[in-house]
mmCIF file with all atom_site columns, C-alpha atoms in Angstrom:
data_model
loop_
_atom_site.group_PDB
_atom_site.id
_atom_site.type_symbol
_atom_site.label_atom_id
_atom_site.label_alt_id
_atom_site.label_comp_id
_atom_site.label_asym_id
_atom_site.label_entity_id
_atom_site.label_seq_id
_atom_site.pdbx_PDB_ins_code
_atom_site.Cartn_x
_atom_site.Cartn_y
_atom_site.Cartn_z
_atom_site.occupancy
_atom_site.B_iso_or_equiv
_atom_site.pdbx_formal_charge
_atom_site.auth_seq_id
_atom_site.auth_comp_id
_atom_site.auth_asym_id
_atom_site.auth_atom_id
_atom_site.pdbx_PDB_model_num
ATOM 1   C CA . UNK A 1 1   ? 0.000   0.000   0.000  1.00 0.00 ? 148 UNK A CA 1
ATOM 2   C CA . UNK A 1 2   ? 1.226   3.499   -0.704 1.00 0.00 ? 149 UNK A CA 1
ATOM 3   C CA . UNK A 1 3   ? 1.915   6.186   1.868  1.00 0.00 ? 150 UNK A CA 1
ATOM 4   C CA . UNK A 1 4   ? -0.872  8.369   0.420  1.00 0.00 ? 151 UNK A CA 1
ATOM 5   C CA . UNK A 1 5   ? -3.685  6.095   1.624  1.00 0.00 ? 152 UNK A CA 1
ATOM 6   C CA . UNK A 1 6   ? -5.915  7.824   4.133  1.00 0.00 ? 153 UNK A CA 1
ATOM 7   C CA . UNK A 1 7   ? -6.986  5.847   7.152  1.00 0.00 ? 154 UNK A CA 1
ATOM 8   C CA . UNK A 1 8   ? -10.542 5.787   8.403  1.00 0.00 ? 155 UNK A CA 1
ATOM 9   C CA . UNK A 1 9   ? -9.470  7.810   11.433 1.00 0.00 ? 156 UNK A CA 1
ATOM 10  C CA . UNK A 1 10  ? -7.966  10.507  9.201  1.00 0.00 ? 157 UNK A CA 1
ATOM 11  C CA . UNK A 1 11  ? -11.134 10.740  7.115  1.00 0.00 ? 158 UNK A CA 1
ATOM 12  C CA . UNK A 1 12  ? -13.333 10.956  10.199 1.00 0.00 ? 159 UNK A CA 1
ATOM 13  C CA . UNK A 1 13  ? -11.016 13.576  11.692 1.00 0.00 ? 160 UNK A CA 1
ATOM 14  C CA . UNK A 1 14  ? -11.212 15.686  8.537  1.00 0.00 ? 161 UNK A CA 1
ATOM 15  C CA . UNK A 1 15  ? -14.987 15.370  8.456  1.00 0.00 ? 162 UNK A CA 1
ATOM 16  C CA . UNK A 1 16  ? -15.164 16.514  12.104 1.00 0.00 ? 163 UNK A CA 1
ATOM 17  C CA . UNK A 1 17  ? -12.885 19.483  11.360 1.00 0.00 ? 164 UNK A CA 1
ATOM 18  C CA . UNK A 1 18  ? -15.045 20.486  8.392  1.00 0.00 ? 165 UNK A CA 1
ATOM 19  C CA . UNK A 1 19  ? -18.199 20.211  10.498 1.00 0.00 ? 166 UNK A CA 1
ATOM 20  C CA . UNK A 1 20  ? -16.644 22.367  13.220 1.00 0.00 ? 167 UNK A CA 1
ATOM 21  C CA . UNK A 1 21  ? -15.440 24.943  10.708 1.00 0.00 ? 168 UNK A CA 1
ATOM 22  C CA . UNK A 1 22  ? -18.873 25.087  9.076  1.00 0.00 ? 169 UNK A CA 1
ATOM 23  C CA . UNK A 1 23  ? -20.653 25.725  12.377 1.00 0.00 ? 170 UNK A CA 1
ATOM 24  C CA . UNK A 1 24  ? -18.226 28.430  13.506 1.00 0.00 ? 171 UNK A CA 1
ATOM 25  C CA . UNK A 1 25  ? -18.950 31.171  11.012 1.00 0.00 ? 172 UNK A CA 1
ATOM 26  C CA . UNK A 1 26  ? -17.240 34.472  11.743 1.00 0.00 ? 173 UNK A CA 1
ATOM 27  C CA . UNK A 1 27  ? -19.306 37.603  12.185 1.00 0.00 ? 174 UNK A CA 1
ATOM 28  C CA . UNK A 1 28  ? -18.486 40.969  10.730 1.00 0.00 ? 175 UNK A CA 1
ATOM 29  C CA . UNK A 1 29  ? -16.291 41.773  7.736  1.00 0.00 ? 176 UNK A CA 1
ATOM 30  C CA . UNK A 1 30  ? -14.460 38.439  7.964  1.00 0.00 ? 177 UNK A CA 1
ATOM 31  C CA . UNK A 1 31  ? -17.656 36.616  7.032  1.00 0.00 ? 178 UNK A CA 1
ATOM 32  C CA . UNK A 1 32  ? -18.009 38.646  3.853  1.00 0.00 ? 179 UNK A CA 1
ATOM 33  C CA . UNK A 1 33  ? -14.376 38.961  2.809  1.00 0.00 ? 180 UNK A CA 1
ATOM 34  C CA . UNK A 1 34  ? -12.079 35.990  3.426  1.00 0.00 ? 181 UNK A CA 1
ATOM 35  C CA . UNK A 1 35  ? -9.080  38.204  2.633  1.00 0.00 ? 182 UNK A CA 1
ATOM 36  C CA . UNK A 1 36  ? -9.907  40.152  5.800  1.00 0.00 ? 183 UNK A CA 1
ATOM 37  C CA . UNK A 1 37  ? -9.064  37.016  7.777  1.00 0.00 ? 184 UNK A CA 1
ATOM 38  C CA . UNK A 1 38  ? -5.440  37.291  6.719  1.00 0.00 ? 185 UNK A CA 1
ATOM 39  C CA . UNK A 1 39  ? -5.599  34.402  4.253  1.00 0.00 ? 186 UNK A CA 1
ATOM 40  C CA . UNK A 1 40  ? -3.725  35.247  1.095  1.00 0.00 ? 187 UNK A CA 1
ATOM 41  C CA . UNK A 1 41  ? -4.612  33.958  -2.366 1.00 0.00 ? 188 UNK A CA 1
ATOM 42  C CA . UNK A 1 42  ? -1.934  31.243  -2.323 1.00 0.00 ? 189 UNK A CA 1
ATOM 43  C CA . UNK A 1 43  ? -3.288  29.683  0.895  1.00 0.00 ? 190 UNK A CA 1
ATOM 44  C CA . UNK A 1 44  ? -6.935  29.527  -0.176 1.00 0.00 ? 191 UNK A CA 1
ATOM 45  C CA . UNK A 1 45  ? -8.120  26.283  -1.693 1.00 0.00 ? 192 UNK A CA 1
ATOM 46  C CA . UNK A 1 46  ? -10.633 26.289  -4.478 1.00 0.00 ? 193 UNK A CA 1
ATOM 47  C CA . UNK A 1 47  ? -13.616 24.064  -3.598 1.00 0.00 ? 194 UNK A CA 1
ATOM 48  C CA . UNK A 1 48  ? -13.581 22.419  -7.010 1.00 0.00 ? 195 UNK A CA 1
ATOM 49  C CA . UNK A 1 49  ? -9.877  21.610  -6.654 1.00 0.00 ? 196 UNK A CA 1
ATOM 50  C CA . UNK A 1 50  ? -10.410 20.156  -3.176 1.00 0.00 ? 197 UNK A CA 1
ATOM 51  C CA . UNK A 1 51  ? -13.322 18.043  -4.395 1.00 0.00 ? 198 UNK A CA 1
ATOM 52  C CA . UNK A 1 52  ? -11.347 16.843  -7.410 1.00 0.00 ? 199 UNK A CA 1
ATOM 53  C CA . UNK A 1 53  ? -8.429  15.916  -5.170 1.00 0.00 ? 200 UNK A CA 1
ATOM 54  C CA . UNK A 1 54  ? -10.715 14.011  -2.775 1.00 0.00 ? 201 UNK A CA 1
ATOM 55  C CA . UNK A 1 55  ? -12.346 12.060  -5.613 1.00 0.00 ? 202 UNK A CA 1
ATOM 56  C CA . UNK A 1 56  ? -8.888  11.309  -6.998 1.00 0.00 ? 203 UNK A CA 1
ATOM 57  C CA . UNK A 1 57  ? -7.792  9.915   -3.632 1.00 0.00 ? 204 UNK A CA 1
ATOM 58  C CA . UNK A 1 58  ? -10.889 7.704   -3.467 1.00 0.00 ? 205 UNK A CA 1
ATOM 59  C CA . UNK A 1 59  ? -10.209 6.483   -6.995 1.00 0.00 ? 206 UNK A CA 1
ATOM 60  C CA . UNK A 1 60  ? -6.584  5.757   -6.104 1.00 0.00 ? 207 UNK A CA 1
ATOM 61  C CA . UNK A 1 61  ? -7.673  3.793   -3.031 1.00 0.00 ? 208 UNK A CA 1
ATOM 62  C CA . UNK A 1 62  ? -10.067 1.719   -5.134 1.00 0.00 ? 209 UNK A CA 1
ATOM 63  C CA . UNK A 1 63  ? -7.397  1.060   -7.762 1.00 0.00 ? 210 UNK A CA 1
ATOM 64  C CA . UNK A 1 64  ? -4.914  0.026   -5.071 1.00 0.00 ? 211 UNK A CA 1
ATOM 65  C CA . UNK A 1 65  ? -7.495  -2.350  -3.631 1.00 0.00 ? 212 UNK A CA 1
ATOM 66  C CA . UNK A 1 66  ? -8.130  -3.835  -7.063 1.00 0.00 ? 213 UNK A CA 1
ATOM 67  C CA . UNK A 1 67  ? -4.419  -4.309  -7.656 1.00 0.00 ? 214 UNK A CA 1
ATOM 68  C CA . UNK A 1 68  ? -3.990  -5.981  -4.272 1.00 0.00 ? 215 UNK A CA 1
ATOM 69  C CA . UNK A 1 69  ? -6.932  -8.317  -4.958 1.00 0.00 ? 216 UNK A CA 1
ATOM 70  C CA . UNK A 1 70  ? -5.473  -9.269  -8.341 1.00 0.00 ? 217 UNK A CA 1
ATOM 71  C CA . UNK A 1 71  ? -2.053  -9.915  -6.820 1.00 0.00 ? 218 UNK A CA 1
ATOM 72  C CA . UNK A 1 72  ? -3.585  -12.085 -4.078 1.00 0.00 ? 219 UNK A CA 1
ATOM 73  C CA . UNK A 1 73  ? -5.577  -14.079 -6.631 1.00 0.00 ? 220 UNK A CA 1
ATOM 74  C CA . UNK A 1 74  ? -2.439  -14.543 -8.728 1.00 0.00 ? 221 UNK A CA 1
ATOM 75  C CA . UNK A 1 75  ? -0.696  -16.071 -5.708 1.00 0.00 ? 222 UNK A CA 1
ATOM 76  C CA . UNK A 1 76  ? 1.693   -13.233 -4.844 1.00 0.00 ? 223 UNK A CA 1
ATOM 77  C CA . UNK A 1 77  ? 3.362   -14.129 -1.535 1.00 0.00 ? 224 UNK A CA 1
ATOM 78  C CA . UNK A 1 78  ? 3.970   -10.451 -0.744 1.00 0.00 ? 225 UNK A CA 1
ATOM 79  C CA . UNK A 1 79  ? 0.228   -9.761  -0.331 1.00 0.00 ? 226 UNK A CA 1
ATOM 80  C CA . UNK A 1 80  ? -1.785  -11.088 2.602  1.00 0.00 ? 227 UNK A CA 1
ATOM 81  C CA . UNK A 1 81  ? -5.532  -11.529 2.855  1.00 0.00 ? 228 UNK A CA 1
ATOM 82  C CA . UNK A 1 82  ? -5.555  -9.155  5.830  1.00 0.00 ? 229 UNK A CA 1
ATOM 83  C CA . UNK A 1 83  ? -3.877  -6.430  3.777  1.00 0.00 ? 230 UNK A CA 1
ATOM 84  C CA . UNK A 1 84  ? -6.402  -6.885  0.965  1.00 0.00 ? 231 UNK A CA 1
ATOM 85  C CA . UNK A 1 85  ? -9.363  -6.775  3.351  1.00 0.00 ? 232 UNK A CA 1
ATOM 86  C CA . UNK A 1 86  ? -8.075  -3.634  5.080  1.00 0.00 ? 233 UNK A CA 1
ATOM 87  C CA . UNK A 1 87  ? -7.516  -1.906  1.739  1.00 0.00 ? 234 UNK A CA 1
ATOM 88  C CA . UNK A 1 88  ? -10.989 -2.966  0.647  1.00 0.00 ? 235 UNK A CA 1
ATOM 89  C CA . UNK A 1 89  ? -12.600 -1.530  3.783  1.00 0.00 ? 236 UNK A CA 1
ATOM 90  C CA . UNK A 1 90  ? -10.611 1.717   3.496  1.00 0.00 ? 237 UNK A CA 1
ATOM 91  C CA . UNK A 1 91  ? -11.699 2.239   -0.087 1.00 0.00 ? 238 UNK A CA 1
ATOM 92  C CA . UNK A 1 92  ? -15.287 1.347   0.842  1.00 0.00 ? 239 UNK A CA 1
ATOM 93  C CA . UNK A 1 93  ? -15.365 3.891   3.684  1.00 0.00 ? 240 UNK A CA 1
ATOM 94  C CA . UNK A 1 94  ? -13.770 6.540   1.474  1.00 0.00 ? 241 UNK A CA 1
ATOM 95  C CA . UNK A 1 95  ? -16.358 5.889   -1.242 1.00 0.00 ? 242 UNK A CA 1
ATOM 96  C CA . UNK A 1 96  ? -19.237 6.055   1.249  1.00 0.00 ? 243 UNK A CA 1
ATOM 97  C CA . UNK A 1 97  ? -17.913 9.365   2.613  1.00 0.00 ? 244 UNK A CA 1
ATOM 98  C CA . UNK A 1 98  ? -17.682 10.745  -0.922 1.00 0.00 ? 245 UNK A CA 1
ATOM 99  C CA . UNK A 1 99  ? -21.204 9.550   -1.629 1.00 0.00 ? 246 UNK A CA 1
ATOM 100 C CA . UNK A 1 100 ? -22.480 11.337  1.499  1.00 0.00 ? 247 UNK A CA 1
ATOM 101 C CA . UNK A 1 101 ? -20.768 14.563  0.416  1.00 0.00 ? 248 UNK A CA 1
ATOM 102 C CA . UNK A 1 102 ? -22.375 14.255  -2.998 1.00 0.00 ? 249 UNK A CA 1
ATOM 103 C CA . UNK A 1 103 ? -25.787 13.692  -1.411 1.00 0.00 ? 250 UNK A CA 1
ATOM 104 C CA . UNK A 1 104 ? -25.364 16.784  0.769  1.00 0.00 ? 251 UNK A CA 1
ATOM 105 C CA . UNK A 1 105 ? -24.356 18.866  -2.244 1.00 0.00 ? 252 UNK A CA 1
ATOM 106 C CA . UNK A 1 106 ? -27.415 17.672  -4.162 1.00 0.00 ? 253 UNK A CA 1
ATOM 107 C CA . UNK A 1 107 ? -29.645 18.519  -1.194 1.00 0.00 ? 254 UNK A CA 1
ATOM 108 C CA . UNK A 1 108 ? -28.118 21.994  -0.921 1.00 0.00 ? 255 UNK A CA 1
ATOM 109 C CA . UNK A 1 109 ? -28.569 22.555  -4.658 1.00 0.00 ? 256 UNK A CA 1
ATOM 110 C CA . UNK A 1 110 ? -32.211 21.475  -4.473 1.00 0.00 ? 257 UNK A CA 1
ATOM 111 C CA . UNK A 1 111 ? -32.833 23.835  -1.547 1.00 0.00 ? 258 UNK A CA 1
ATOM 112 C CA . UNK A 1 112 ? -31.300 26.744  -3.421 1.00 0.00 ? 259 UNK A CA 1
ATOM 113 C CA . UNK A 1 113 ? -33.307 25.945  -6.557 1.00 0.00 ? 260 UNK A CA 1
ATOM 114 C CA . UNK A 1 114 ? -36.535 25.799  -4.523 1.00 0.00 ? 261 UNK A CA 1
ATOM 115 C CA . UNK A 1 115 ? -35.971 29.194  -2.865 1.00 0.00 ? 262 UNK A CA 1
ATOM 116 C CA . UNK A 1 116 ? -38.433 31.853  -3.944 1.00 0.00 ? 263 UNK A CA 1
ATOM 117 C CA . UNK A 1 117 ? -37.011 34.849  -5.720 1.00 0.00 ? 264 UNK A CA 1
#
């Protein structure tokens, strides 16, 4: 497995941090202008880029799992069943988390589209 694989604990930790950040909205000019918070352009992350990166990591985890399964089936002594099962569960959890994010985005979009003008 590569060093870029995210563990379940890391994913849950990131989700908790995002939830905390979303519930702690600043008041005043910082809420309107992120530059007023002292964050320069280089430090800000574009949402689309972050989402693309997250989907790429999920895809990489699924590909790694597939490769490990193929190696195990081919009789590679370097791959254990435990390693394959852990990789499979990691990719499954990552996919489920991505699916939940997608569902939340769809719900938010539907709410915005249903708002009266």
